[in-house]
Amino acid sequence: MSIHRRWRRVLWPSCLCLISTSAARGLSSITSPAQSAPYQPPSWCANQLTQAPHRRLVLANLPTPIYRALHHPLTPWNVNLLIKRDDSTGGVELSGNKIRKLEFLLADALERGCDAVVTIGGEQSNHCRATAAAARMIGLEPHLILRSPRANEDLGLVGNLLMDRMVGSQIYTCTPGEYGRVGSHELVRRVCAHLAAAGRRPYGIPVGGSNGVGSWGYVNGVDELIQQLSDDTPVDHIVFACGSGGTAAGITLGVALALGTSPRRPRVHAIGVCDDEDYFYREVADIATQMGLVVAEESTAEDFVRQHLTVHQGKGLGYAQSTAQELEFIQTLAATTGIVLDPVYSGKALYNFVQHVSESSDQYRDKTILFWHTGGALGLFEKVDELQQDLVRQSPCQRLDVYGKGAGIDISTPTAAS
Ligand SMILES: *Cc1c(COP(=O)(O)O)cnc(C)c1O
């Protein structure tokens, strides 16, 4: 083994441990990623969500800021648009909504004494990327099952794949057909069994980290939001993208249980980027059940979810496929607000919600809408061919004529030194 490899294998994990101090958030500005702290759920869910996790890691940069957008696509309805920046939960490796779930999932993995993590997603999965990086930070080996029509080739290094591979993930590929027929849970189980047979102790995480453990990340996110908002800025609507349902489950339950009796309880809107509305009501209800949601007799978790959540169709051409209008929307929003949405989730979510507002007479006029930006910008790298023409027109590169040779923008006249 070369010195270099040895350094990687031996010194690096112990380096991270040396930075260890108190993991309790707020006690020190130095945190140890691999040290979990006891988790106390918000008091408002005490009797209504019975399956709270006991421990949590400190991985995300929280609380994330809330920005008020100056000019935005809902300005014609005089909407006060707030953007909750969960695209800023971490650096390029951890950022986005998944790291909130991973704080609970990976705490569980450590508690169970696991040494590897197995998860699954599309080839540009933000969840897989964040899982891989977070796993490395706490000394676990990341194993990713990526679904791609190019399953027989090397998947390359574009976008999230660059980060997956930078952190040394073991990558396994399958086709969309195999994924559909065998199912994501079974694929994770089989790769876990494969690793266990080789003496490893793997921890399986479902698609998007969306189960009864991970989704607590967004129950907690709602608690964070409530503490950030003052009483004189009541939010009328909360809007976000929905892919595997965990974010929707956490936010829906959080808002319902924390603010259920408030007359100004915000309405929760999830924009589905795959499947259909009924699928998501069922998925979210399923996760709510795993989280231990207590509902009235003669009622079901799905009734509860349907009462507190509106799912909108937003898949457009299909998962991870963009229309020219969606990409133009993302590009215009970026050029007017400085905030970049992603093509697979947040871009489709806000694009479709704006369509919905424009078709809803005046229901949203003068309201305060909080758009929860869930991250994902690395997914834009896969869309560069589709973005090329418009971006080159919007933002051309102009040659400077530094020596006055006659071509370009003439700046050949020296300025007087000040
Ligand atoms: C995964 C993801 C979502 C969807 O969250 P779920 O909890 O899976 O529904 C939204 N936005 C981005 C950027 C994501 O990566």
Short mmCIF file of C-alpha atoms and ligand atoms in Angstrom, two decimals:
data_model
loop_
_atom_site.label_atom_id
_atom_site.label_comp_id
_atom_site.label_asym_id
_atom_site.label_seq_id
_atom_site.Cartn_x
_atom_site.Cartn_y
_atom_site.Cartn_z
CA MET A 1 0.00 0.00 0.00
CA SER A 2 1.44 3.41 -0.95
CA ILE A 3 2.06 6.01 1.75
CA HIS A 4 -0.67 8.06 0.17
CA ARG A 5 -3.29 5.32 0.38
CA ARG A 6 -2.23 4.52 3.88
CA TRP A 7 -2.64 8.11 4.89
CA ARG A 8 -6.12 8.04 3.49
CA ARG A 9 -7.04 4.82 5.24
CA VAL A 10 -5.40 5.35 8.59
CA LEU A 11 -4.88 9.01 9.35
CA TRP A 12 -7.98 10.52 7.91
CA PRO A 13 -10.65 8.93 10.09
CA SER A 14 -8.61 9.68 13.20
CA CYS A 15 -8.17 13.30 12.09
CA LEU A 16 -11.90 13.75 12.11
CA CYS A 17 -12.14 12.24 15.58
CA LEU A 18 -9.49 14.60 16.94
CA ILE A 19 -11.72 17.59 16.24
CA SER A 20 -14.22 16.06 18.62
CA THR A 21 -15.67 18.26 21.33
CA SER A 22 -19.21 18.51 22.57
CA ALA A 23 -21.63 17.54 19.84
CA ALA A 24 -24.46 19.42 21.45
CA ARG A 25 -25.48 22.12 19.00
CA GLY A 26 -24.73 25.57 20.29
CA LEU A 27 -22.25 24.62 23.02
CA SER A 28 -19.28 24.96 20.76
CA SER A 29 -18.68 26.09 17.22
CA ILE A 30 -16.65 22.93 16.66
CA THR A 31 -18.76 19.88 15.93
CA SER A 32 -17.79 16.27 15.56
CA PRO A 33 -19.73 14.72 12.70
CA ALA A 34 -19.49 11.18 14.04
CA GLN A 35 -20.73 11.96 17.53
CA SER A 36 -24.48 11.82 17.97
CA ALA A 37 -26.42 13.76 20.57
CA PRO A 38 -29.66 12.78 22.32
CA TYR A 39 -32.71 13.98 20.39
CA GLN A 40 -35.70 15.49 22.09
CA PRO A 41 -38.65 15.92 19.69
CA PRO A 42 -40.59 19.21 19.78
CA SER A 43 -43.11 19.22 22.65
CA TRP A 44 -46.07 19.73 20.28
CA CYS A 45 -45.74 16.25 18.79
CA ALA A 46 -45.37 14.41 22.09
CA ASN A 47 -48.64 12.47 22.11
CA GLN A 48 -49.29 12.46 18.39
CA LEU A 49 -46.06 11.06 16.92
CA THR A 50 -44.94 8.14 19.02
CA GLN A 51 -41.92 6.79 17.14
CA ALA A 52 -39.33 9.54 17.60
CA PRO A 53 -35.67 8.66 17.11
CA HIS A 54 -33.44 8.98 20.18
CA ARG A 55 -30.26 10.28 18.64
CA ARG A 56 -29.21 12.75 16.01
CA LEU A 57 -25.95 13.77 14.30
CA VAL A 58 -24.89 17.35 13.70
CA LEU A 59 -24.31 17.44 9.94
CA ALA A 60 -26.45 20.24 8.50
CA ASN A 61 -25.92 23.97 8.69
CA LEU A 62 -29.03 24.99 10.59
CA PRO A 63 -31.12 27.07 10.78
CA THR A 64 -31.16 27.81 7.06
CA PRO A 65 -31.91 31.44 6.19
CA ILE A 66 -35.22 32.72 4.83
CA TYR A 67 -34.97 35.31 2.04
CA ARG A 68 -37.67 37.64 0.82
CA ALA A 69 -37.55 37.77 -2.99
CA LEU A 70 -37.68 41.28 -4.49
CA HIS A 71 -38.97 40.62 -7.99
CA HIS A 72 -40.38 37.22 -8.70
CA PRO A 73 -42.94 35.41 -10.87
CA LEU A 74 -45.75 35.98 -8.32
CA THR A 75 -45.25 39.75 -8.18
CA PRO A 76 -48.33 40.31 -10.43
CA TRP A 77 -50.50 38.89 -7.60
CA ASN A 78 -48.72 41.02 -4.99
CA VAL A 79 -47.51 37.85 -3.29
CA ASN A 80 -44.96 38.18 -0.53
CA LEU A 81 -42.57 35.36 -1.56
CA LEU A 82 -40.26 33.96 1.10
CA ILE A 83 -37.62 31.38 0.21
CA LYS A 84 -36.36 28.98 2.87
CA ARG A 85 -32.83 28.17 1.79
CA ASP A 86 -32.42 24.45 2.35
CA ASP A 87 -30.12 24.60 -0.64
CA SER A 88 -27.74 26.04 1.99
CA THR A 89 -27.80 23.16 4.46
CA GLY A 90 -24.20 22.37 3.59
CA GLY A 91 -21.44 22.75 1.05
CA VAL A 92 -21.53 21.21 -2.39
CA GLU A 93 -21.46 17.68 -0.92
CA LEU A 94 -24.17 17.84 1.74
CA SER A 95 -26.47 20.63 0.58
CA GLY A 96 -30.19 20.16 -0.02
CA ASN A 97 -33.02 18.55 1.91
CA LYS A 98 -31.54 15.05 2.33
CA ILE A 99 -29.00 16.01 4.97
CA ARG A 100 -31.79 16.82 7.44
CA LYS A 101 -32.98 13.21 7.12
CA LEU A 102 -29.46 11.81 7.21
CA GLU A 103 -28.83 13.38 10.62
CA PHE A 104 -31.30 10.83 12.00
CA LEU A 105 -30.66 7.92 9.63
CA LEU A 106 -26.89 7.92 10.08
CA ALA A 107 -27.17 8.36 13.85
CA ASP A 108 -29.21 5.14 13.74
CA ALA A 109 -26.56 3.45 11.55
CA LEU A 110 -23.81 4.32 14.06
CA GLU A 111 -25.93 3.20 16.99
CA ARG A 112 -26.37 -0.18 15.31
CA GLY A 113 -22.62 -0.50 14.82
CA CYS A 114 -22.75 -0.50 11.02
CA ASP A 115 -19.65 0.11 8.90
CA ALA A 116 -21.23 0.68 5.47
CA VAL A 117 -24.29 2.43 4.04
CA VAL A 118 -26.31 1.23 1.04
CA THR A 119 -28.79 3.49 -0.70
CA ILE A 120 -30.42 3.91 -4.11
CA GLY A 121 -31.63 6.55 -6.56
CA GLY A 122 -31.48 7.93 -10.08
CA GLU A 123 -28.08 8.52 -11.63
CA GLN A 124 -28.21 12.21 -10.62
CA SER A 125 -29.62 11.45 -7.16
CA ASN A 126 -28.97 14.30 -4.72
CA HIS A 127 -29.86 11.88 -1.95
CA CYS A 128 -27.14 9.39 -2.95
CA ARG A 129 -24.56 12.18 -3.22
CA ALA A 130 -25.37 13.61 0.22
CA THR A 131 -25.49 10.13 1.76
CA ALA A 132 -22.10 9.20 0.31
CA ALA A 133 -20.38 12.37 1.57
CA ALA A 134 -22.03 12.23 5.00
CA ALA A 135 -21.15 8.54 5.33
CA ARG A 136 -17.48 9.35 4.71
CA MET A 137 -17.59 12.14 7.29
CA ILE A 138 -18.55 9.67 9.99
CA GLY A 139 -16.30 6.84 8.84
CA LEU A 140 -18.80 4.60 7.01
CA GLU A 141 -18.29 3.26 3.49
CA PRO A 142 -20.85 4.50 0.92
CA HIS A 143 -22.44 2.04 -1.53
CA LEU A 144 -24.78 3.55 -4.12
CA ILE A 145 -27.18 1.76 -6.47
CA LEU A 146 -27.83 4.12 -9.38
CA ARG A 147 -30.66 3.67 -11.88
CA SER A 148 -29.75 4.61 -15.43
CA PRO A 149 -30.65 3.67 -19.00
CA ARG A 150 -26.84 3.62 -19.43
CA ALA A 151 -26.42 0.94 -16.75
CA ASN A 152 -23.99 -1.01 -18.96
CA GLU A 153 -21.58 1.90 -19.37
CA ASP A 154 -19.49 3.94 -17.01
CA LEU A 155 -21.81 6.70 -15.79
CA GLY A 156 -19.21 9.47 -16.10
CA LEU A 157 -18.56 12.43 -13.83
CA VAL A 158 -21.29 14.95 -14.54
CA GLY A 159 -22.98 16.78 -11.63
CA ASN A 160 -23.75 14.64 -8.60
CA LEU A 161 -21.71 11.75 -10.03
CA LEU A 162 -18.56 13.82 -9.66
CA MET A 163 -19.21 14.18 -5.93
CA ASP A 164 -20.28 10.52 -5.55
CA ARG A 165 -16.96 9.48 -7.00
CA MET A 166 -14.82 12.16 -5.31
CA VAL A 167 -15.81 10.71 -1.95
CA GLY A 168 -14.99 7.20 -3.16
CA SER A 169 -18.44 5.63 -3.35
CA GLN A 170 -18.85 2.05 -4.51
CA ILE A 171 -21.28 2.45 -7.40
CA TYR A 172 -23.58 -0.28 -8.70
CA THR A 173 -25.84 0.29 -11.69
CA CYS A 174 -29.24 -1.05 -12.72
CA THR A 175 -31.65 -0.23 -15.53
CA PRO A 176 -34.98 1.55 -14.98
CA GLY A 177 -36.66 -1.72 -16.01
CA GLU A 178 -34.84 -3.77 -13.36
CA TYR A 179 -35.57 -1.07 -10.79
CA GLY A 180 -39.26 -1.12 -11.66
CA ARG A 181 -39.61 -4.91 -11.66
CA VAL A 182 -37.50 -5.79 -8.61
CA GLY A 183 -38.27 -2.64 -6.59
CA SER A 184 -35.90 -0.30 -4.80
CA HIS A 185 -36.36 -1.88 -1.35
CA GLU A 186 -35.47 -5.33 -2.62
CA LEU A 187 -32.43 -4.02 -4.54
CA VAL A 188 -31.13 -2.34 -1.37
CA ARG A 189 -31.79 -5.56 0.59
CA ARG A 190 -29.89 -7.67 -1.94
CA VAL A 191 -26.83 -5.40 -2.01
CA CYS A 192 -26.88 -5.35 1.82
CA ALA A 193 -26.97 -9.16 1.81
CA HIS A 194 -24.11 -9.24 -0.69
CA LEU A 195 -22.00 -7.04 1.62
CA ALA A 196 -23.02 -8.93 4.76
CA ALA A 197 -21.86 -12.17 3.12
CA ALA A 198 -18.44 -10.54 2.77
CA GLY A 199 -18.35 -9.73 6.48
CA ARG A 200 -19.54 -6.12 6.33
CA ARG A 201 -22.24 -4.57 8.52
CA PRO A 202 -24.33 -2.54 6.05
CA TYR A 203 -27.12 -0.07 6.86
CA GLY A 204 -29.80 0.18 4.16
CA ILE A 205 -31.46 3.53 3.46
CA PRO A 206 -34.55 3.68 1.19
CA VAL A 207 -34.96 6.02 -1.79
CA GLY A 208 -34.67 9.65 -0.72
CA GLY A 209 -34.11 8.65 2.92
CA SER A 210 -37.90 8.77 3.22
CA ASN A 211 -38.96 6.51 6.05
CA GLY A 212 -40.15 6.85 9.63
CA VAL A 213 -36.66 7.79 10.82
CA GLY A 214 -35.41 10.19 8.13
CA SER A 215 -38.62 12.18 7.85
CA TRP A 216 -38.11 13.52 11.38
CA GLY A 217 -35.62 15.85 9.73
CA TYR A 218 -38.57 17.86 8.45
CA VAL A 219 -40.67 17.69 11.60
CA ASN A 220 -37.66 19.39 13.06
CA GLY A 221 -37.46 21.70 10.05
CA VAL A 222 -40.97 22.94 10.86
CA ASP A 223 -39.94 23.58 14.46
CA GLU A 224 -37.02 25.60 13.12
CA LEU A 225 -39.31 27.56 10.77
CA ILE A 226 -41.75 28.42 13.55
CA GLN A 227 -38.93 29.80 15.66
CA GLN A 228 -37.69 31.89 12.73
CA LEU A 229 -40.98 33.52 11.80
CA SER A 230 -42.34 36.32 13.90
CA ASP A 231 -46.05 36.55 14.64
CA ASP A 232 -46.42 39.54 12.35
CA THR A 233 -45.32 37.52 9.30
CA PRO A 234 -47.89 34.73 9.18
CA VAL A 235 -47.29 32.40 6.26
CA ASP A 236 -50.41 31.47 4.27
CA HIS A 237 -48.92 28.74 2.09
CA ILE A 238 -45.85 26.49 2.20
CA VAL A 239 -44.77 25.06 -1.17
CA PHE A 240 -42.06 22.51 -2.01
CA ALA A 241 -41.10 19.67 -4.35
CA CYS A 242 -42.03 16.09 -3.57
CA GLY A 243 -40.18 13.02 -4.89
CA SER A 244 -40.13 10.23 -2.32
CA GLY A 245 -42.49 11.84 0.20
CA GLY A 246 -40.31 12.23 3.30
CA THR A 247 -40.07 15.99 3.11
CA ALA A 248 -43.83 16.20 2.56
CA ALA A 249 -44.48 13.85 5.49
CA GLY A 250 -42.29 15.85 7.90
CA ILE A 251 -43.65 19.25 6.86
CA THR A 252 -47.29 18.11 6.74
CA LEU A 253 -47.18 16.50 10.18
CA GLY A 254 -45.11 19.33 11.61
CA VAL A 255 -47.50 22.03 10.46
CA ALA A 256 -50.61 20.01 11.38
CA LEU A 257 -49.41 19.18 14.88
CA ALA A 258 -47.62 22.42 15.75
CA LEU A 259 -50.18 24.83 14.34
CA GLY A 260 -53.26 22.65 13.96
CA THR A 261 -55.49 24.81 16.09
CA SER A 262 -54.22 28.15 14.80
CA PRO A 263 -56.67 30.04 12.58
CA ARG A 264 -53.72 31.16 10.46
CA ARG A 265 -52.26 27.71 9.95
CA PRO A 266 -50.44 27.68 6.59
CA ARG A 267 -51.77 25.43 3.83
CA VAL A 268 -49.15 22.86 2.78
CA HIS A 269 -48.61 22.20 -0.96
CA ALA A 270 -46.36 19.42 -2.28
CA ILE A 271 -45.61 19.40 -6.00
CA GLY A 272 -45.03 15.84 -7.19
CA VAL A 273 -42.22 15.42 -9.72
CA CYS A 274 -43.10 11.81 -10.56
CA ASP A 275 -46.11 9.47 -10.20
CA ASP A 276 -49.52 10.99 -9.39
CA GLU A 277 -51.35 12.69 -6.53
CA ASP A 278 -52.95 9.54 -5.06
CA TYR A 279 -49.59 7.80 -4.95
CA PHE A 280 -48.16 10.60 -2.80
CA TYR A 281 -51.12 10.73 -0.40
CA ARG A 282 -50.56 7.00 0.19
CA GLU A 283 -46.77 7.31 0.50
CA VAL A 284 -46.97 10.21 2.96
CA ALA A 285 -49.61 8.37 4.99
CA ASP A 286 -47.37 5.31 5.06
CA ILE A 287 -44.43 7.31 6.39
CA ALA A 288 -46.71 9.05 8.92
CA THR A 289 -47.76 5.62 10.19
CA GLN A 290 -44.11 4.58 10.55
CA MET A 291 -43.53 7.78 12.55
CA GLY A 292 -46.25 6.66 14.92
CA LEU A 293 -49.01 9.10 13.96
CA VAL A 294 -51.97 8.72 16.27
CA VAL A 295 -55.30 9.38 14.55
CA ALA A 296 -58.85 9.46 15.84
CA GLU A 297 -60.79 6.21 15.83
CA GLU A 298 -62.70 5.58 12.59
CA SER A 299 -60.09 7.69 10.82
CA THR A 300 -56.91 6.73 8.93
CA ALA A 301 -53.48 8.23 8.46
CA GLU A 302 -54.44 8.87 4.84
CA ASP A 303 -57.52 10.87 5.91
CA PHE A 304 -55.29 12.93 8.17
CA VAL A 305 -52.78 13.52 5.39
CA ARG A 306 -55.43 14.48 2.84
CA GLN A 307 -56.86 16.96 5.30
CA HIS A 308 -53.55 18.72 5.88
CA LEU A 309 -51.76 18.45 2.54
CA THR A 310 -52.55 19.30 -1.08
CA VAL A 311 -50.52 17.40 -3.68
CA HIS A 312 -50.22 18.99 -7.12
CA GLN A 313 -49.12 17.26 -10.30
CA GLY A 314 -45.77 18.62 -11.47
CA LYS A 315 -43.93 15.87 -13.29
CA GLY A 316 -44.28 17.44 -16.75
CA LEU A 317 -42.50 15.24 -19.29
CA GLY A 318 -41.50 12.78 -16.53
CA TYR A 319 -38.98 12.39 -13.72
CA ALA A 320 -35.76 14.32 -14.42
CA GLN A 321 -36.98 15.38 -17.88
CA SER A 322 -37.33 19.09 -18.54
CA THR A 323 -39.46 21.10 -20.92
CA ALA A 324 -38.03 24.22 -22.57
CA GLN A 325 -40.52 26.28 -20.51
CA GLU A 326 -39.31 24.83 -17.20
CA LEU A 327 -35.67 25.51 -18.04
CA GLU A 328 -36.50 29.03 -19.20
CA PHE A 329 -38.36 29.60 -15.92
CA ILE A 330 -35.34 28.49 -13.87
CA GLN A 331 -33.06 30.67 -15.92
CA THR A 332 -35.29 33.76 -15.65
CA LEU A 333 -35.74 33.28 -11.91
CA ALA A 334 -31.98 33.02 -11.46
CA ALA A 335 -31.39 36.16 -13.51
CA THR A 336 -33.97 38.16 -11.52
CA THR A 337 -33.46 36.86 -7.97
CA GLY A 338 -29.93 35.41 -7.94
CA ILE A 339 -31.38 32.12 -6.68
CA VAL A 340 -30.77 29.00 -8.73
CA LEU A 341 -33.35 26.20 -8.63
CA ASP A 342 -32.71 22.68 -9.89
CA PRO A 343 -34.33 21.12 -12.96
CA VAL A 344 -35.59 17.89 -11.34
CA TYR A 345 -37.32 19.13 -8.17
CA SER A 346 -37.37 22.76 -7.01
CA GLY A 347 -37.56 24.23 -10.54
CA LYS A 348 -40.54 22.05 -11.47
CA ALA A 349 -42.17 22.76 -8.13
CA LEU A 350 -42.13 26.54 -8.35
CA TYR A 351 -42.85 26.51 -12.10
CA ASN A 352 -45.98 24.40 -11.59
CA PHE A 353 -47.09 26.33 -8.54
CA VAL A 354 -46.88 29.59 -10.48
CA GLN A 355 -49.03 27.97 -13.21
CA HIS A 356 -51.50 26.95 -10.53
CA VAL A 357 -51.64 30.49 -9.09
CA SER A 358 -52.20 31.96 -12.53
CA GLU A 359 -55.15 29.59 -13.06
CA SER A 360 -56.70 30.16 -9.60
CA SER A 361 -58.40 33.55 -10.05
CA ASP A 362 -57.43 35.61 -6.99
CA GLN A 363 -57.08 33.02 -4.27
CA TYR A 364 -53.39 33.82 -3.76
CA ARG A 365 -53.51 37.61 -4.14
CA ASP A 366 -51.70 39.52 -1.34
CA LYS A 367 -50.75 36.27 0.41
CA THR A 368 -47.44 35.27 1.96
CA ILE A 369 -46.07 32.15 0.32
CA LEU A 370 -43.02 30.34 1.63
CA PHE A 371 -41.21 28.32 -1.00
CA TRP A 372 -39.00 25.72 0.65
CA HIS A 373 -35.95 25.47 -1.66
CA THR A 374 -34.78 21.87 -1.34
CA GLY A 375 -31.48 22.26 -3.24
CA GLY A 376 -30.26 20.08 -6.11
CA ALA A 377 -28.32 22.56 -8.25
CA LEU A 378 -25.74 19.93 -9.26
CA GLY A 379 -28.52 18.45 -11.41
CA LEU A 380 -28.21 21.46 -13.72
CA PHE A 381 -24.90 20.17 -15.05
CA GLU A 382 -26.74 17.40 -16.86
CA LYS A 383 -28.88 20.02 -18.64
CA VAL A 384 -26.08 22.17 -20.08
CA ASP A 385 -26.82 21.14 -23.67
CA GLU A 386 -30.44 22.22 -23.28
CA LEU A 387 -29.47 25.46 -21.53
CA GLN A 388 -26.63 26.38 -23.86
CA GLN A 389 -28.44 28.45 -26.50
CA ASP A 390 -30.41 30.68 -24.15
CA LEU A 391 -27.59 31.21 -21.68
CA VAL A 392 -25.10 32.18 -24.37
CA ARG A 393 -27.63 34.74 -25.62
CA GLN A 394 -28.50 36.02 -22.14
CA SER A 395 -24.97 36.15 -20.90
CA PRO A 396 -22.54 36.45 -23.83
CA CYS A 397 -18.77 36.53 -23.33
CA GLN A 398 -17.35 39.79 -24.68
CA ARG A 399 -13.73 40.11 -25.67
CA LEU A 400 -11.81 43.03 -24.26
CA ASP A 401 -9.60 44.99 -26.65
CA VAL A 402 -6.84 45.73 -24.15
CA TYR A 403 -4.26 47.04 -26.65
CA GLY A 404 -6.60 48.98 -28.98
CA LYS A 405 -6.22 46.61 -31.92
CA GLY A 406 -9.69 47.41 -33.21
CA ALA A 407 -11.71 44.26 -32.25
CA GLY A 408 -13.70 44.00 -29.01
CA ILE A 409 -14.56 46.50 -26.28
CA ASP A 410 -11.88 49.16 -26.40
CA ILE A 411 -10.30 49.74 -22.98
CA SER A 412 -6.85 50.52 -24.34
CA THR A 413 -6.64 54.02 -22.85
CA PRO A 414 -4.71 53.86 -19.56
CA THR A 415 -6.43 55.60 -16.64
CA ALA A 416 -4.54 58.11 -14.51
CA ALA A 417 -3.25 56.55 -11.31
CA SER A 418 -5.27 57.76 -8.37
C1 LIG B 1 -35.04 14.53 -3.01
C2 LIG B 1 -35.32 15.94 -3.36
C3 LIG B 1 -36.60 16.48 -3.21
C4 LIG B 1 -37.79 15.67 -2.78
O1 LIG B 1 -37.78 15.34 -1.44
P1 LIG B 1 -38.49 13.98 -0.95
O2 LIG B 1 -38.35 14.01 0.49
O3 LIG B 1 -37.73 12.87 -1.62
O4 LIG B 1 -39.90 14.02 -1.43
C5 LIG B 1 -36.79 17.81 -3.49
N1 LIG B 1 -35.77 18.57 -3.94
C6 LIG B 1 -34.53 18.08 -4.12
C7 LIG B 1 -33.49 18.98 -4.66
C8 LIG B 1 -34.26 16.75 -3.83
O5 LIG B 1 -33.03 16.27 -4.04
#
